[in-house]
XYZ file of N, CA and C in Angstrom:
516
model
N 84.661 13.819 -23.234
C 83.839 12.814 -22.583
C 82.661 13.503 -21.920
N 81.545 12.747 -21.752
C 80.356 13.317 -21.162
C 79.450 13.989 -22.167
N 79.919 14.146 -23.407
C 79.091 14.748 -24.445
C 78.583 13.658 -25.364
N 77.366 13.794 -25.800
C 76.826 12.802 -26.729
C 77.059 13.292 -28.149
N 77.191 12.340 -29.065
C 77.345 12.671 -30.473
C 76.049 13.245 -30.999
N 76.121 14.098 -31.996
C 74.888 14.625 -32.575
C 74.120 13.533 -33.292
N 72.792 13.690 -33.454
C 72.024 12.684 -34.169
C 72.609 12.478 -35.554
N 72.720 11.207 -35.973
C 73.240 10.891 -37.294
C 74.744 10.698 -37.320
N 75.435 10.861 -36.188
C 76.879 10.666 -36.158
C 77.192 9.187 -36.207
N 78.330 8.847 -36.809
C 78.727 7.451 -36.908
C 79.618 7.106 -35.730
N 79.338 5.998 -35.073
C 80.140 5.568 -33.932
C 81.344 4.786 -34.427
N 82.227 4.393 -33.491
C 83.441 3.673 -33.847
C 83.164 2.361 -34.554
N 82.046 1.710 -34.239
C 81.747 0.434 -34.865
C 80.955 0.576 -36.162
N 80.752 1.801 -36.630
C 80.109 2.027 -37.926
C 78.602 2.146 -37.887
N 77.978 1.931 -36.720
C 76.520 2.059 -36.642
C 76.141 3.532 -36.594
N 74.994 3.829 -37.163
C 74.475 5.191 -37.073
C 73.896 5.384 -35.675
N 74.156 6.520 -35.090
C 73.590 6.835 -33.790
C 72.296 7.598 -34.000
N 71.295 7.274 -33.210
C 70.037 8.006 -33.273
C 69.723 8.521 -31.879
N 69.226 9.732 -31.811
C 68.875 10.321 -30.532
C 67.478 9.862 -30.157
N 67.334 9.345 -28.966
C 66.024 8.937 -28.488
C 65.241 10.165 -28.087
N 63.968 10.178 -28.386
C 63.137 11.315 -28.016
C 61.845 10.810 -27.399
N 61.356 11.544 -26.428
C 60.051 11.297 -25.849
C 59.128 12.331 -26.460
N 58.156 11.898 -27.209
C 57.331 12.839 -27.956
C 58.174 13.419 -29.076
N 57.959 14.667 -29.414
C 58.744 15.258 -30.477
C 59.609 16.399 -29.977
N 59.690 16.589 -28.665
C 60.391 17.766 -28.185
C 61.406 17.516 -27.071
N 61.266 16.485 -26.295
C 62.137 16.302 -25.143
C 63.158 15.206 -25.395
N 64.467 15.519 -25.392
C 65.456 14.466 -25.600
C 65.483 13.481 -24.436
N 65.808 12.250 -24.750
C 65.939 11.192 -23.755
C 67.233 11.455 -22.998
N 67.157 11.710 -21.709
C 68.334 12.197 -20.997
C 68.811 11.328 -19.850
N 68.288 10.140 -19.673
C 68.811 9.322 -18.576
C 70.207 8.851 -18.937
N 70.982 8.481 -17.945
C 72.355 8.058 -18.180
C 72.478 6.646 -18.725
N 71.377 5.916 -18.861
C 71.435 4.526 -19.292
C 71.898 4.403 -20.740
N 71.231 5.101 -21.640
C 71.592 4.979 -23.056
C 71.257 6.273 -23.776
N 72.261 6.936 -24.246
C 72.034 8.155 -25.002
C 72.013 7.874 -26.498
N 72.571 6.749 -26.904
C 72.587 6.402 -28.320
C 72.206 4.932 -28.481
N 71.527 4.651 -29.552
C 71.193 3.277 -29.901
C 71.634 3.021 -31.326
N 72.047 1.799 -31.654
C 72.335 1.515 -33.057
C 71.038 1.595 -33.859
N 71.132 2.134 -35.034
C 69.952 2.259 -35.883
C 69.540 0.871 -36.363
N 68.287 0.555 -36.197
C 67.771 -0.721 -36.656
C 66.872 -0.474 -37.849
N 66.666 -1.500 -38.632
C 65.806 -1.320 -39.790
C 64.356 -1.209 -39.330
N 63.568 -0.512 -40.112
C 62.165 -0.355 -39.771
C 61.382 -1.556 -40.276
N 60.151 -1.660 -39.849
C 59.289 -2.754 -40.266
C 58.697 -2.434 -41.633
N 58.428 -3.455 -42.434
C 57.948 -3.210 -43.794
C 56.704 -2.323 -43.883
N 55.581 -2.744 -43.332
C 54.423 -1.855 -43.416
C 53.362 -2.172 -42.382
N 52.564 -1.139 -42.111
C 51.416 -1.240 -41.222
C 50.184 -0.965 -42.072
N 49.132 -1.721 -41.842
C 47.858 -1.505 -42.529
C 46.872 -0.926 -41.527
N 46.247 0.179 -41.899
C 45.254 0.823 -41.039
C 43.904 0.723 -41.718
N 42.986 -0.013 -41.112
C 41.650 -0.175 -41.676
C 40.739 0.888 -41.102
N 40.328 1.780 -41.973
C 39.480 2.892 -41.590
C 40.241 4.196 -41.759
N 39.774 5.039 -42.677
C 40.445 6.304 -42.951
C 39.665 7.489 -42.381
N 38.895 7.240 -41.340
C 38.171 8.319 -40.672
C 39.121 9.137 -39.816
N 38.587 9.900 -38.876
C 39.447 10.747 -38.041
C 40.513 9.960 -37.260
N 40.138 8.826 -36.665
C 41.100 8.032 -35.909
C 42.141 7.412 -36.833
N 41.706 6.816 -37.936
C 42.636 6.205 -38.880
C 43.604 7.209 -39.473
N 43.101 8.389 -39.822
C 43.962 9.432 -40.361
C 45.002 9.897 -39.353
N 44.582 10.072 -38.102
C 45.513 10.500 -37.050
C 46.582 9.438 -36.790
N 46.169 8.173 -36.770
C 47.135 7.086 -36.575
C 48.108 7.009 -37.743
N 47.599 7.144 -38.966
C 48.457 7.081 -40.154
C 49.495 8.198 -40.128
N 49.061 9.402 -39.797
C 50.007 10.521 -39.734
C 51.066 10.280 -38.656
N 50.636 9.872 -37.469
C 51.574 9.666 -36.364
C 52.591 8.572 -36.699
N 52.133 7.473 -37.297
C 53.054 6.387 -37.638
C 53.991 6.775 -38.769
N 53.491 7.515 -39.746
C 54.351 7.975 -40.845
C 55.424 8.919 -40.299
N 55.038 9.833 -39.434
C 55.978 10.813 -38.889
C 57.039 10.162 -38.006
N 56.694 9.085 -37.323
C 57.646 8.386 -36.452
C 58.690 7.592 -37.248
N 58.352 7.181 -38.464
C 59.307 6.474 -39.307
C 59.639 5.060 -38.869
N 58.772 4.425 -38.107
C 59.029 3.050 -37.655
C 58.690 2.010 -38.727
N 57.894 2.420 -39.701
C 57.501 1.536 -40.795
C 57.980 2.129 -42.111
N 58.295 1.267 -43.070
C 58.661 1.736 -44.408
C 57.453 2.333 -45.117
N 56.276 1.768 -44.834
C 55.062 2.218 -45.514
C 53.865 2.134 -44.573
N 52.963 3.076 -44.725
C 51.689 3.075 -44.022
C 50.611 2.950 -45.086
N 49.743 1.950 -44.959
C 48.661 1.738 -45.921
C 47.317 1.993 -45.257
N 46.618 3.003 -45.747
C 45.261 3.306 -45.284
C 44.288 2.521 -46.149
N 43.380 1.802 -45.529
C 42.410 0.987 -46.267
C 41.018 1.374 -45.798
N 40.171 1.714 -46.750
C 38.806 2.120 -46.431
C 37.929 1.765 -47.620
N 36.711 1.260 -47.380
C 35.820 0.937 -48.503
C 35.578 2.147 -49.407
N 35.652 3.325 -48.836
C 35.520 4.549 -49.626
C 36.917 4.911 -50.119
N 37.285 4.371 -51.287
C 38.656 4.481 -51.788
C 39.139 5.921 -51.877
N 38.285 6.838 -52.316
C 38.744 8.218 -52.459
C 39.100 8.825 -51.110
N 38.430 8.401 -50.052
C 38.760 8.887 -48.712
C 40.148 8.408 -48.309
N 40.423 7.119 -48.473
C 41.728 6.564 -48.107
C 42.841 7.187 -48.953
N 42.615 7.295 -50.253
C 43.632 7.855 -51.138
C 43.867 9.336 -50.852
N 42.812 10.080 -50.564
C 42.943 11.504 -50.262
C 43.708 11.760 -48.984
N 43.379 11.014 -47.926
C 44.093 11.180 -46.662
C 45.546 10.761 -46.813
N 45.778 9.667 -47.553
C 47.157 9.218 -47.779
C 47.964 10.298 -48.495
N 47.369 10.923 -49.487
C 48.055 11.987 -50.224
C 48.352 13.177 -49.306
N 47.396 13.565 -48.478
C 47.618 14.665 -47.529
C 48.798 14.364 -46.599
N 48.824 13.155 -46.068
C 49.889 12.768 -45.137
C 51.225 12.702 -45.864
N 51.224 12.140 -47.063
C 52.442 12.041 -47.858
C 53.009 13.424 -48.167
N 52.145 14.367 -48.515
C 52.598 15.713 -48.864
C 53.086 16.510 -47.661
N 52.681 16.143 -46.463
C 53.187 16.855 -45.289
C 54.555 16.321 -44.860
N 55.002 15.221 -45.437
C 56.293 14.633 -45.081
C 57.481 15.568 -45.217
N 57.665 16.211 -46.373
C 58.820 17.116 -46.501
C 58.781 18.284 -45.508
N 57.594 18.783 -45.208
C 57.463 19.896 -44.266
C 57.766 19.435 -42.845
N 57.262 18.250 -42.484
C 57.425 17.739 -41.118
C 58.676 16.870 -40.948
N 59.408 16.628 -42.030
C 60.681 15.917 -41.934
C 60.622 14.410 -41.896
N 59.719 13.796 -42.615
C 59.707 12.333 -42.710
C 59.530 11.914 -44.161
N 59.901 10.668 -44.457
C 59.830 10.183 -45.838
C 59.120 8.834 -45.953
N 58.299 8.498 -44.996
C 57.555 7.239 -45.023
C 56.582 7.239 -46.197
N 56.532 6.131 -46.932
C 55.550 5.998 -48.015
C 54.170 5.820 -47.396
N 53.182 6.462 -47.981
C 51.804 6.355 -47.505
C 50.924 6.116 -48.719
N 50.038 5.120 -48.633
C 49.146 4.826 -49.749
C 47.733 4.578 -49.239
N 46.762 4.693 -50.151
C 45.364 4.464 -49.813
C 44.773 3.419 -50.733
N 43.879 2.601 -50.216
C 43.262 1.536 -50.993
C 41.859 1.245 -50.460
N 41.031 0.674 -51.336
C 39.703 0.242 -50.914
C 39.677 -1.263 -50.668
N 40.735 -1.958 -51.045
C 40.758 -3.417 -50.988
C 41.480 -3.938 -49.747
N 40.887 -4.936 -49.133
C 41.507 -5.592 -47.988
C 42.788 -6.321 -48.403
N 42.954 -6.561 -49.703
C 44.177 -7.201 -50.196
C 45.417 -6.396 -49.834
N 45.266 -5.079 -49.680
C 46.402 -4.224 -49.334
C 46.948 -4.538 -47.940
N 46.192 -5.235 -47.113
C 46.646 -5.590 -45.766
C 47.429 -6.894 -45.734
N 47.443 -7.631 -46.825
C 48.131 -8.923 -46.868
C 49.624 -8.736 -46.634
N 50.155 -9.444 -45.661
C 51.574 -9.380 -45.342
C 51.968 -8.291 -44.361
N 50.998 -7.584 -43.806
C 51.304 -6.503 -42.860
C 51.967 -7.057 -41.606
N 52.844 -6.261 -41.009
C 53.448 -6.632 -39.733
C 52.505 -6.290 -38.602
N 51.781 -5.194 -38.771
C 50.798 -4.749 -37.793
C 49.572 -4.287 -38.557
N 48.389 -4.650 -38.060
C 47.137 -4.170 -38.643
C 46.387 -3.425 -37.549
N 45.997 -2.192 -37.853
C 45.248 -1.377 -36.905
C 43.814 -1.249 -37.386
N 42.862 -1.562 -36.535
C 41.454 -1.353 -36.854
C 41.040 -0.039 -36.216
N 40.737 0.940 -37.072
C 40.465 2.280 -36.564
C 38.993 2.657 -36.634
N 38.189 1.896 -37.337
C 36.767 2.193 -37.486
C 35.949 0.983 -37.047
N 34.691 1.201 -36.705
C 33.817 0.058 -36.411
C 33.743 -0.870 -37.622
N 33.677 -2.161 -37.360
C 33.668 -3.163 -38.424
C 32.244 -3.635 -38.653
N 31.797 -3.567 -39.888
C 30.456 -4.026 -40.249
C 30.534 -4.926 -41.471
N 29.704 -5.841 -41.734
C 28.591 -6.274 -40.904
C 28.981 -7.360 -39.910
N 30.030 -8.159 -40.197
C 30.409 -9.243 -39.291
C 31.834 -9.024 -38.796
N 32.009 -8.403 -37.644
C 33.352 -8.078 -37.166
C 34.244 -9.295 -36.932
N 33.684 -10.397 -36.446
C 34.484 -11.579 -36.170
C 35.041 -12.174 -37.459
N 34.226 -12.237 -38.502
C 34.698 -12.738 -39.805
C 35.803 -11.827 -40.349
N 35.669 -10.534 -40.113
C 36.664 -9.565 -40.567
C 38.012 -9.813 -39.882
N 37.995 -9.997 -38.568
C 39.229 -10.280 -37.833
C 39.856 -11.596 -38.279
N 39.025 -12.600 -38.493
C 39.519 -13.899 -38.949
C 40.192 -13.760 -40.314
N 39.576 -13.003 -41.212
C 40.146 -12.790 -42.542
C 41.472 -12.034 -42.460
N 41.557 -11.032 -41.608
C 42.818 -10.304 -41.441
C 43.919 -11.226 -40.930
N 43.576 -12.079 -39.972
C 44.560 -13.022 -39.431
C 44.988 -14.030 -40.499
N 44.060 -14.467 -41.336
C 44.396 -15.401 -42.411
C 45.364 -14.764 -43.412
N 45.161 -13.491 -43.726
C 46.005 -12.795 -44.702
C 47.408 -12.516 -44.160
N 47.513 -12.270 -42.873
C 48.806 -11.964 -42.242
C 48.875 -12.653 -40.887
N 49.143 -13.966 -40.883
C 49.080 -14.726 -39.627
C 50.081 -14.274 -38.565
N 51.179 -13.667 -38.954
C 52.161 -13.222 -37.972
C 51.929 -11.815 -37.468
N 50.961 -11.123 -38.037
C 50.724 -9.724 -37.680
C 49.994 -9.594 -36.350
N 50.290 -8.519 -35.673
C 49.538 -8.144 -34.482
C 48.364 -7.299 -34.960
N 47.178 -7.595 -34.472
C 45.988 -6.830 -34.825
C 45.640 -5.952 -33.629
N 45.664 -4.640 -33.851
C 45.368 -3.681 -32.791
C 43.981 -3.106 -33.043
N 43.097 -3.298 -32.100
C 41.744 -2.740 -32.183
C 41.758 -1.417 -31.434
N 41.755 -0.314 -32.184
C 41.971 1.000 -31.596
C 40.683 1.751 -31.285
N 39.569 1.321 -31.832
C 38.306 2.029 -31.623
C 37.645 1.548 -30.329
N 37.001 2.449 -29.623
C 36.343 2.095 -28.364
C 35.245 1.059 -28.563
N 34.666 0.988 -29.755
C 33.610 0.028 -30.025
C 34.088 -1.387 -30.294
N 35.381 -1.628 -30.249
C 35.925 -2.957 -30.549
C 36.004 -3.879 -29.341
N 35.563 -3.442 -28.190
C 35.677 -4.239 -26.973
C 34.993 -5.605 -27.112
N 33.773 -5.625 -27.615
C 33.039 -6.891 -27.749
C 33.656 -7.781 -28.828
N 34.176 -7.169 -29.881
C 34.813 -7.936 -30.957
C 36.037 -8.668 -30.413
N 36.836 -7.982 -29.618
C 38.013 -8.614 -29.018
C 37.618 -9.790 -28.132
N 36.628 -9.578 -27.296
C 36.186 -10.645 -26.396
C 35.690 -11.861 -27.182
N 34.918 -11.633 -28.244
C 34.417 -12.741 -29.061
C 35.550 -13.445 -29.798
N 36.512 -12.697 -30.303
C 37.627 -13.308 -31.041
C 38.443 -14.220 -30.134
N 38.670 -13.793 -28.912
C 39.434 -14.612 -27.971
C 38.605 -15.811 -27.515
N 37.331 -15.587 -27.195
C 36.470 -16.671 -26.700
C 36.264 -17.765 -27.733
N 36.153 -17.399 -28.998
C 35.902 -18.396 -30.047
C 37.178 -18.970 -30.637
N 38.328 -18.377 -30.323
C 39.587 -18.854 -30.891
C 39.793 -18.437 -32.337
N 39.027 -17.455 -32.798
C 39.132 -17.005 -34.189
C 40.510 -16.425 -34.481
N 41.079 -15.753 -33.506
C 42.416 -15.169 -33.627
C 43.143 -15.488 -32.327
N 44.389 -15.956 -32.404
C 45.116 -16.235 -31.164
C 45.227 -14.990 -30.282
N 45.055 -15.135 -28.981
C 45.093 -13.979 -28.080
C 46.417 -13.218 -28.120
N 47.510 -13.909 -28.456
C 48.805 -13.210 -28.497
C 48.965 -12.377 -29.771
N 47.984 -12.378 -30.640
C 47.997 -11.574 -31.875
C 47.031 -10.396 -31.778
N 46.341 -10.237 -30.654
C 45.337 -9.182 -30.494
C 45.723 -8.205 -29.399
N 45.539 -6.936 -29.683
C 45.688 -5.875 -28.688
C 44.478 -4.977 -28.799
N 44.053 -4.425 -27.692
C 42.915 -3.527 -27.731
C 43.127 -2.329 -26.839
N 42.548 -1.220 -27.265
C 42.643 -0.020 -26.441
C 41.263 0.404 -25.924
N 40.277 -0.459 -26.117
C 38.927 -0.144 -25.665
C 38.849 -0.239 -24.146
N 38.153 0.693 -23.518
C 38.011 0.614 -22.054
C 37.162 -0.589 -21.645
N 37.488 -1.165 -20.532
C 36.760 -2.352 -20.055
C 35.515 -1.964 -19.293
């Protein structure tokens, strides 16, 4: 008693135990919960923009394994496909198996559970957000670029996207 099972051990009720971690190095050590039942991951996240921010987000989400697939979408298809391949190939070295793909078409975002906007949206950002919401009405749209502050405000003010479907990380 007092010892926790190793990660991947099966508990008495048959659930897989997973060790909680803060970051990638410090085990979760409070006495509240040392093990959680393994839950299924979400189908996929779509990341619009394969620039430095989009690439970093794609790698971090793939490595965390919370989604079955990470889809990078960028009008420059070779950029999205190249970054996706780089991230996919680092999986065996870094210990993850999340599928990663690249596309130039916004169709790849249809049905996403979460959509991340990582690059500035041109030419009409509000129409872009409306189209993303139409393709995946249940998805949360996260505006991760600092330049998305005005887009978020306009989307909420005009009712283009319900406020409970929008998150932003832009400073106010």
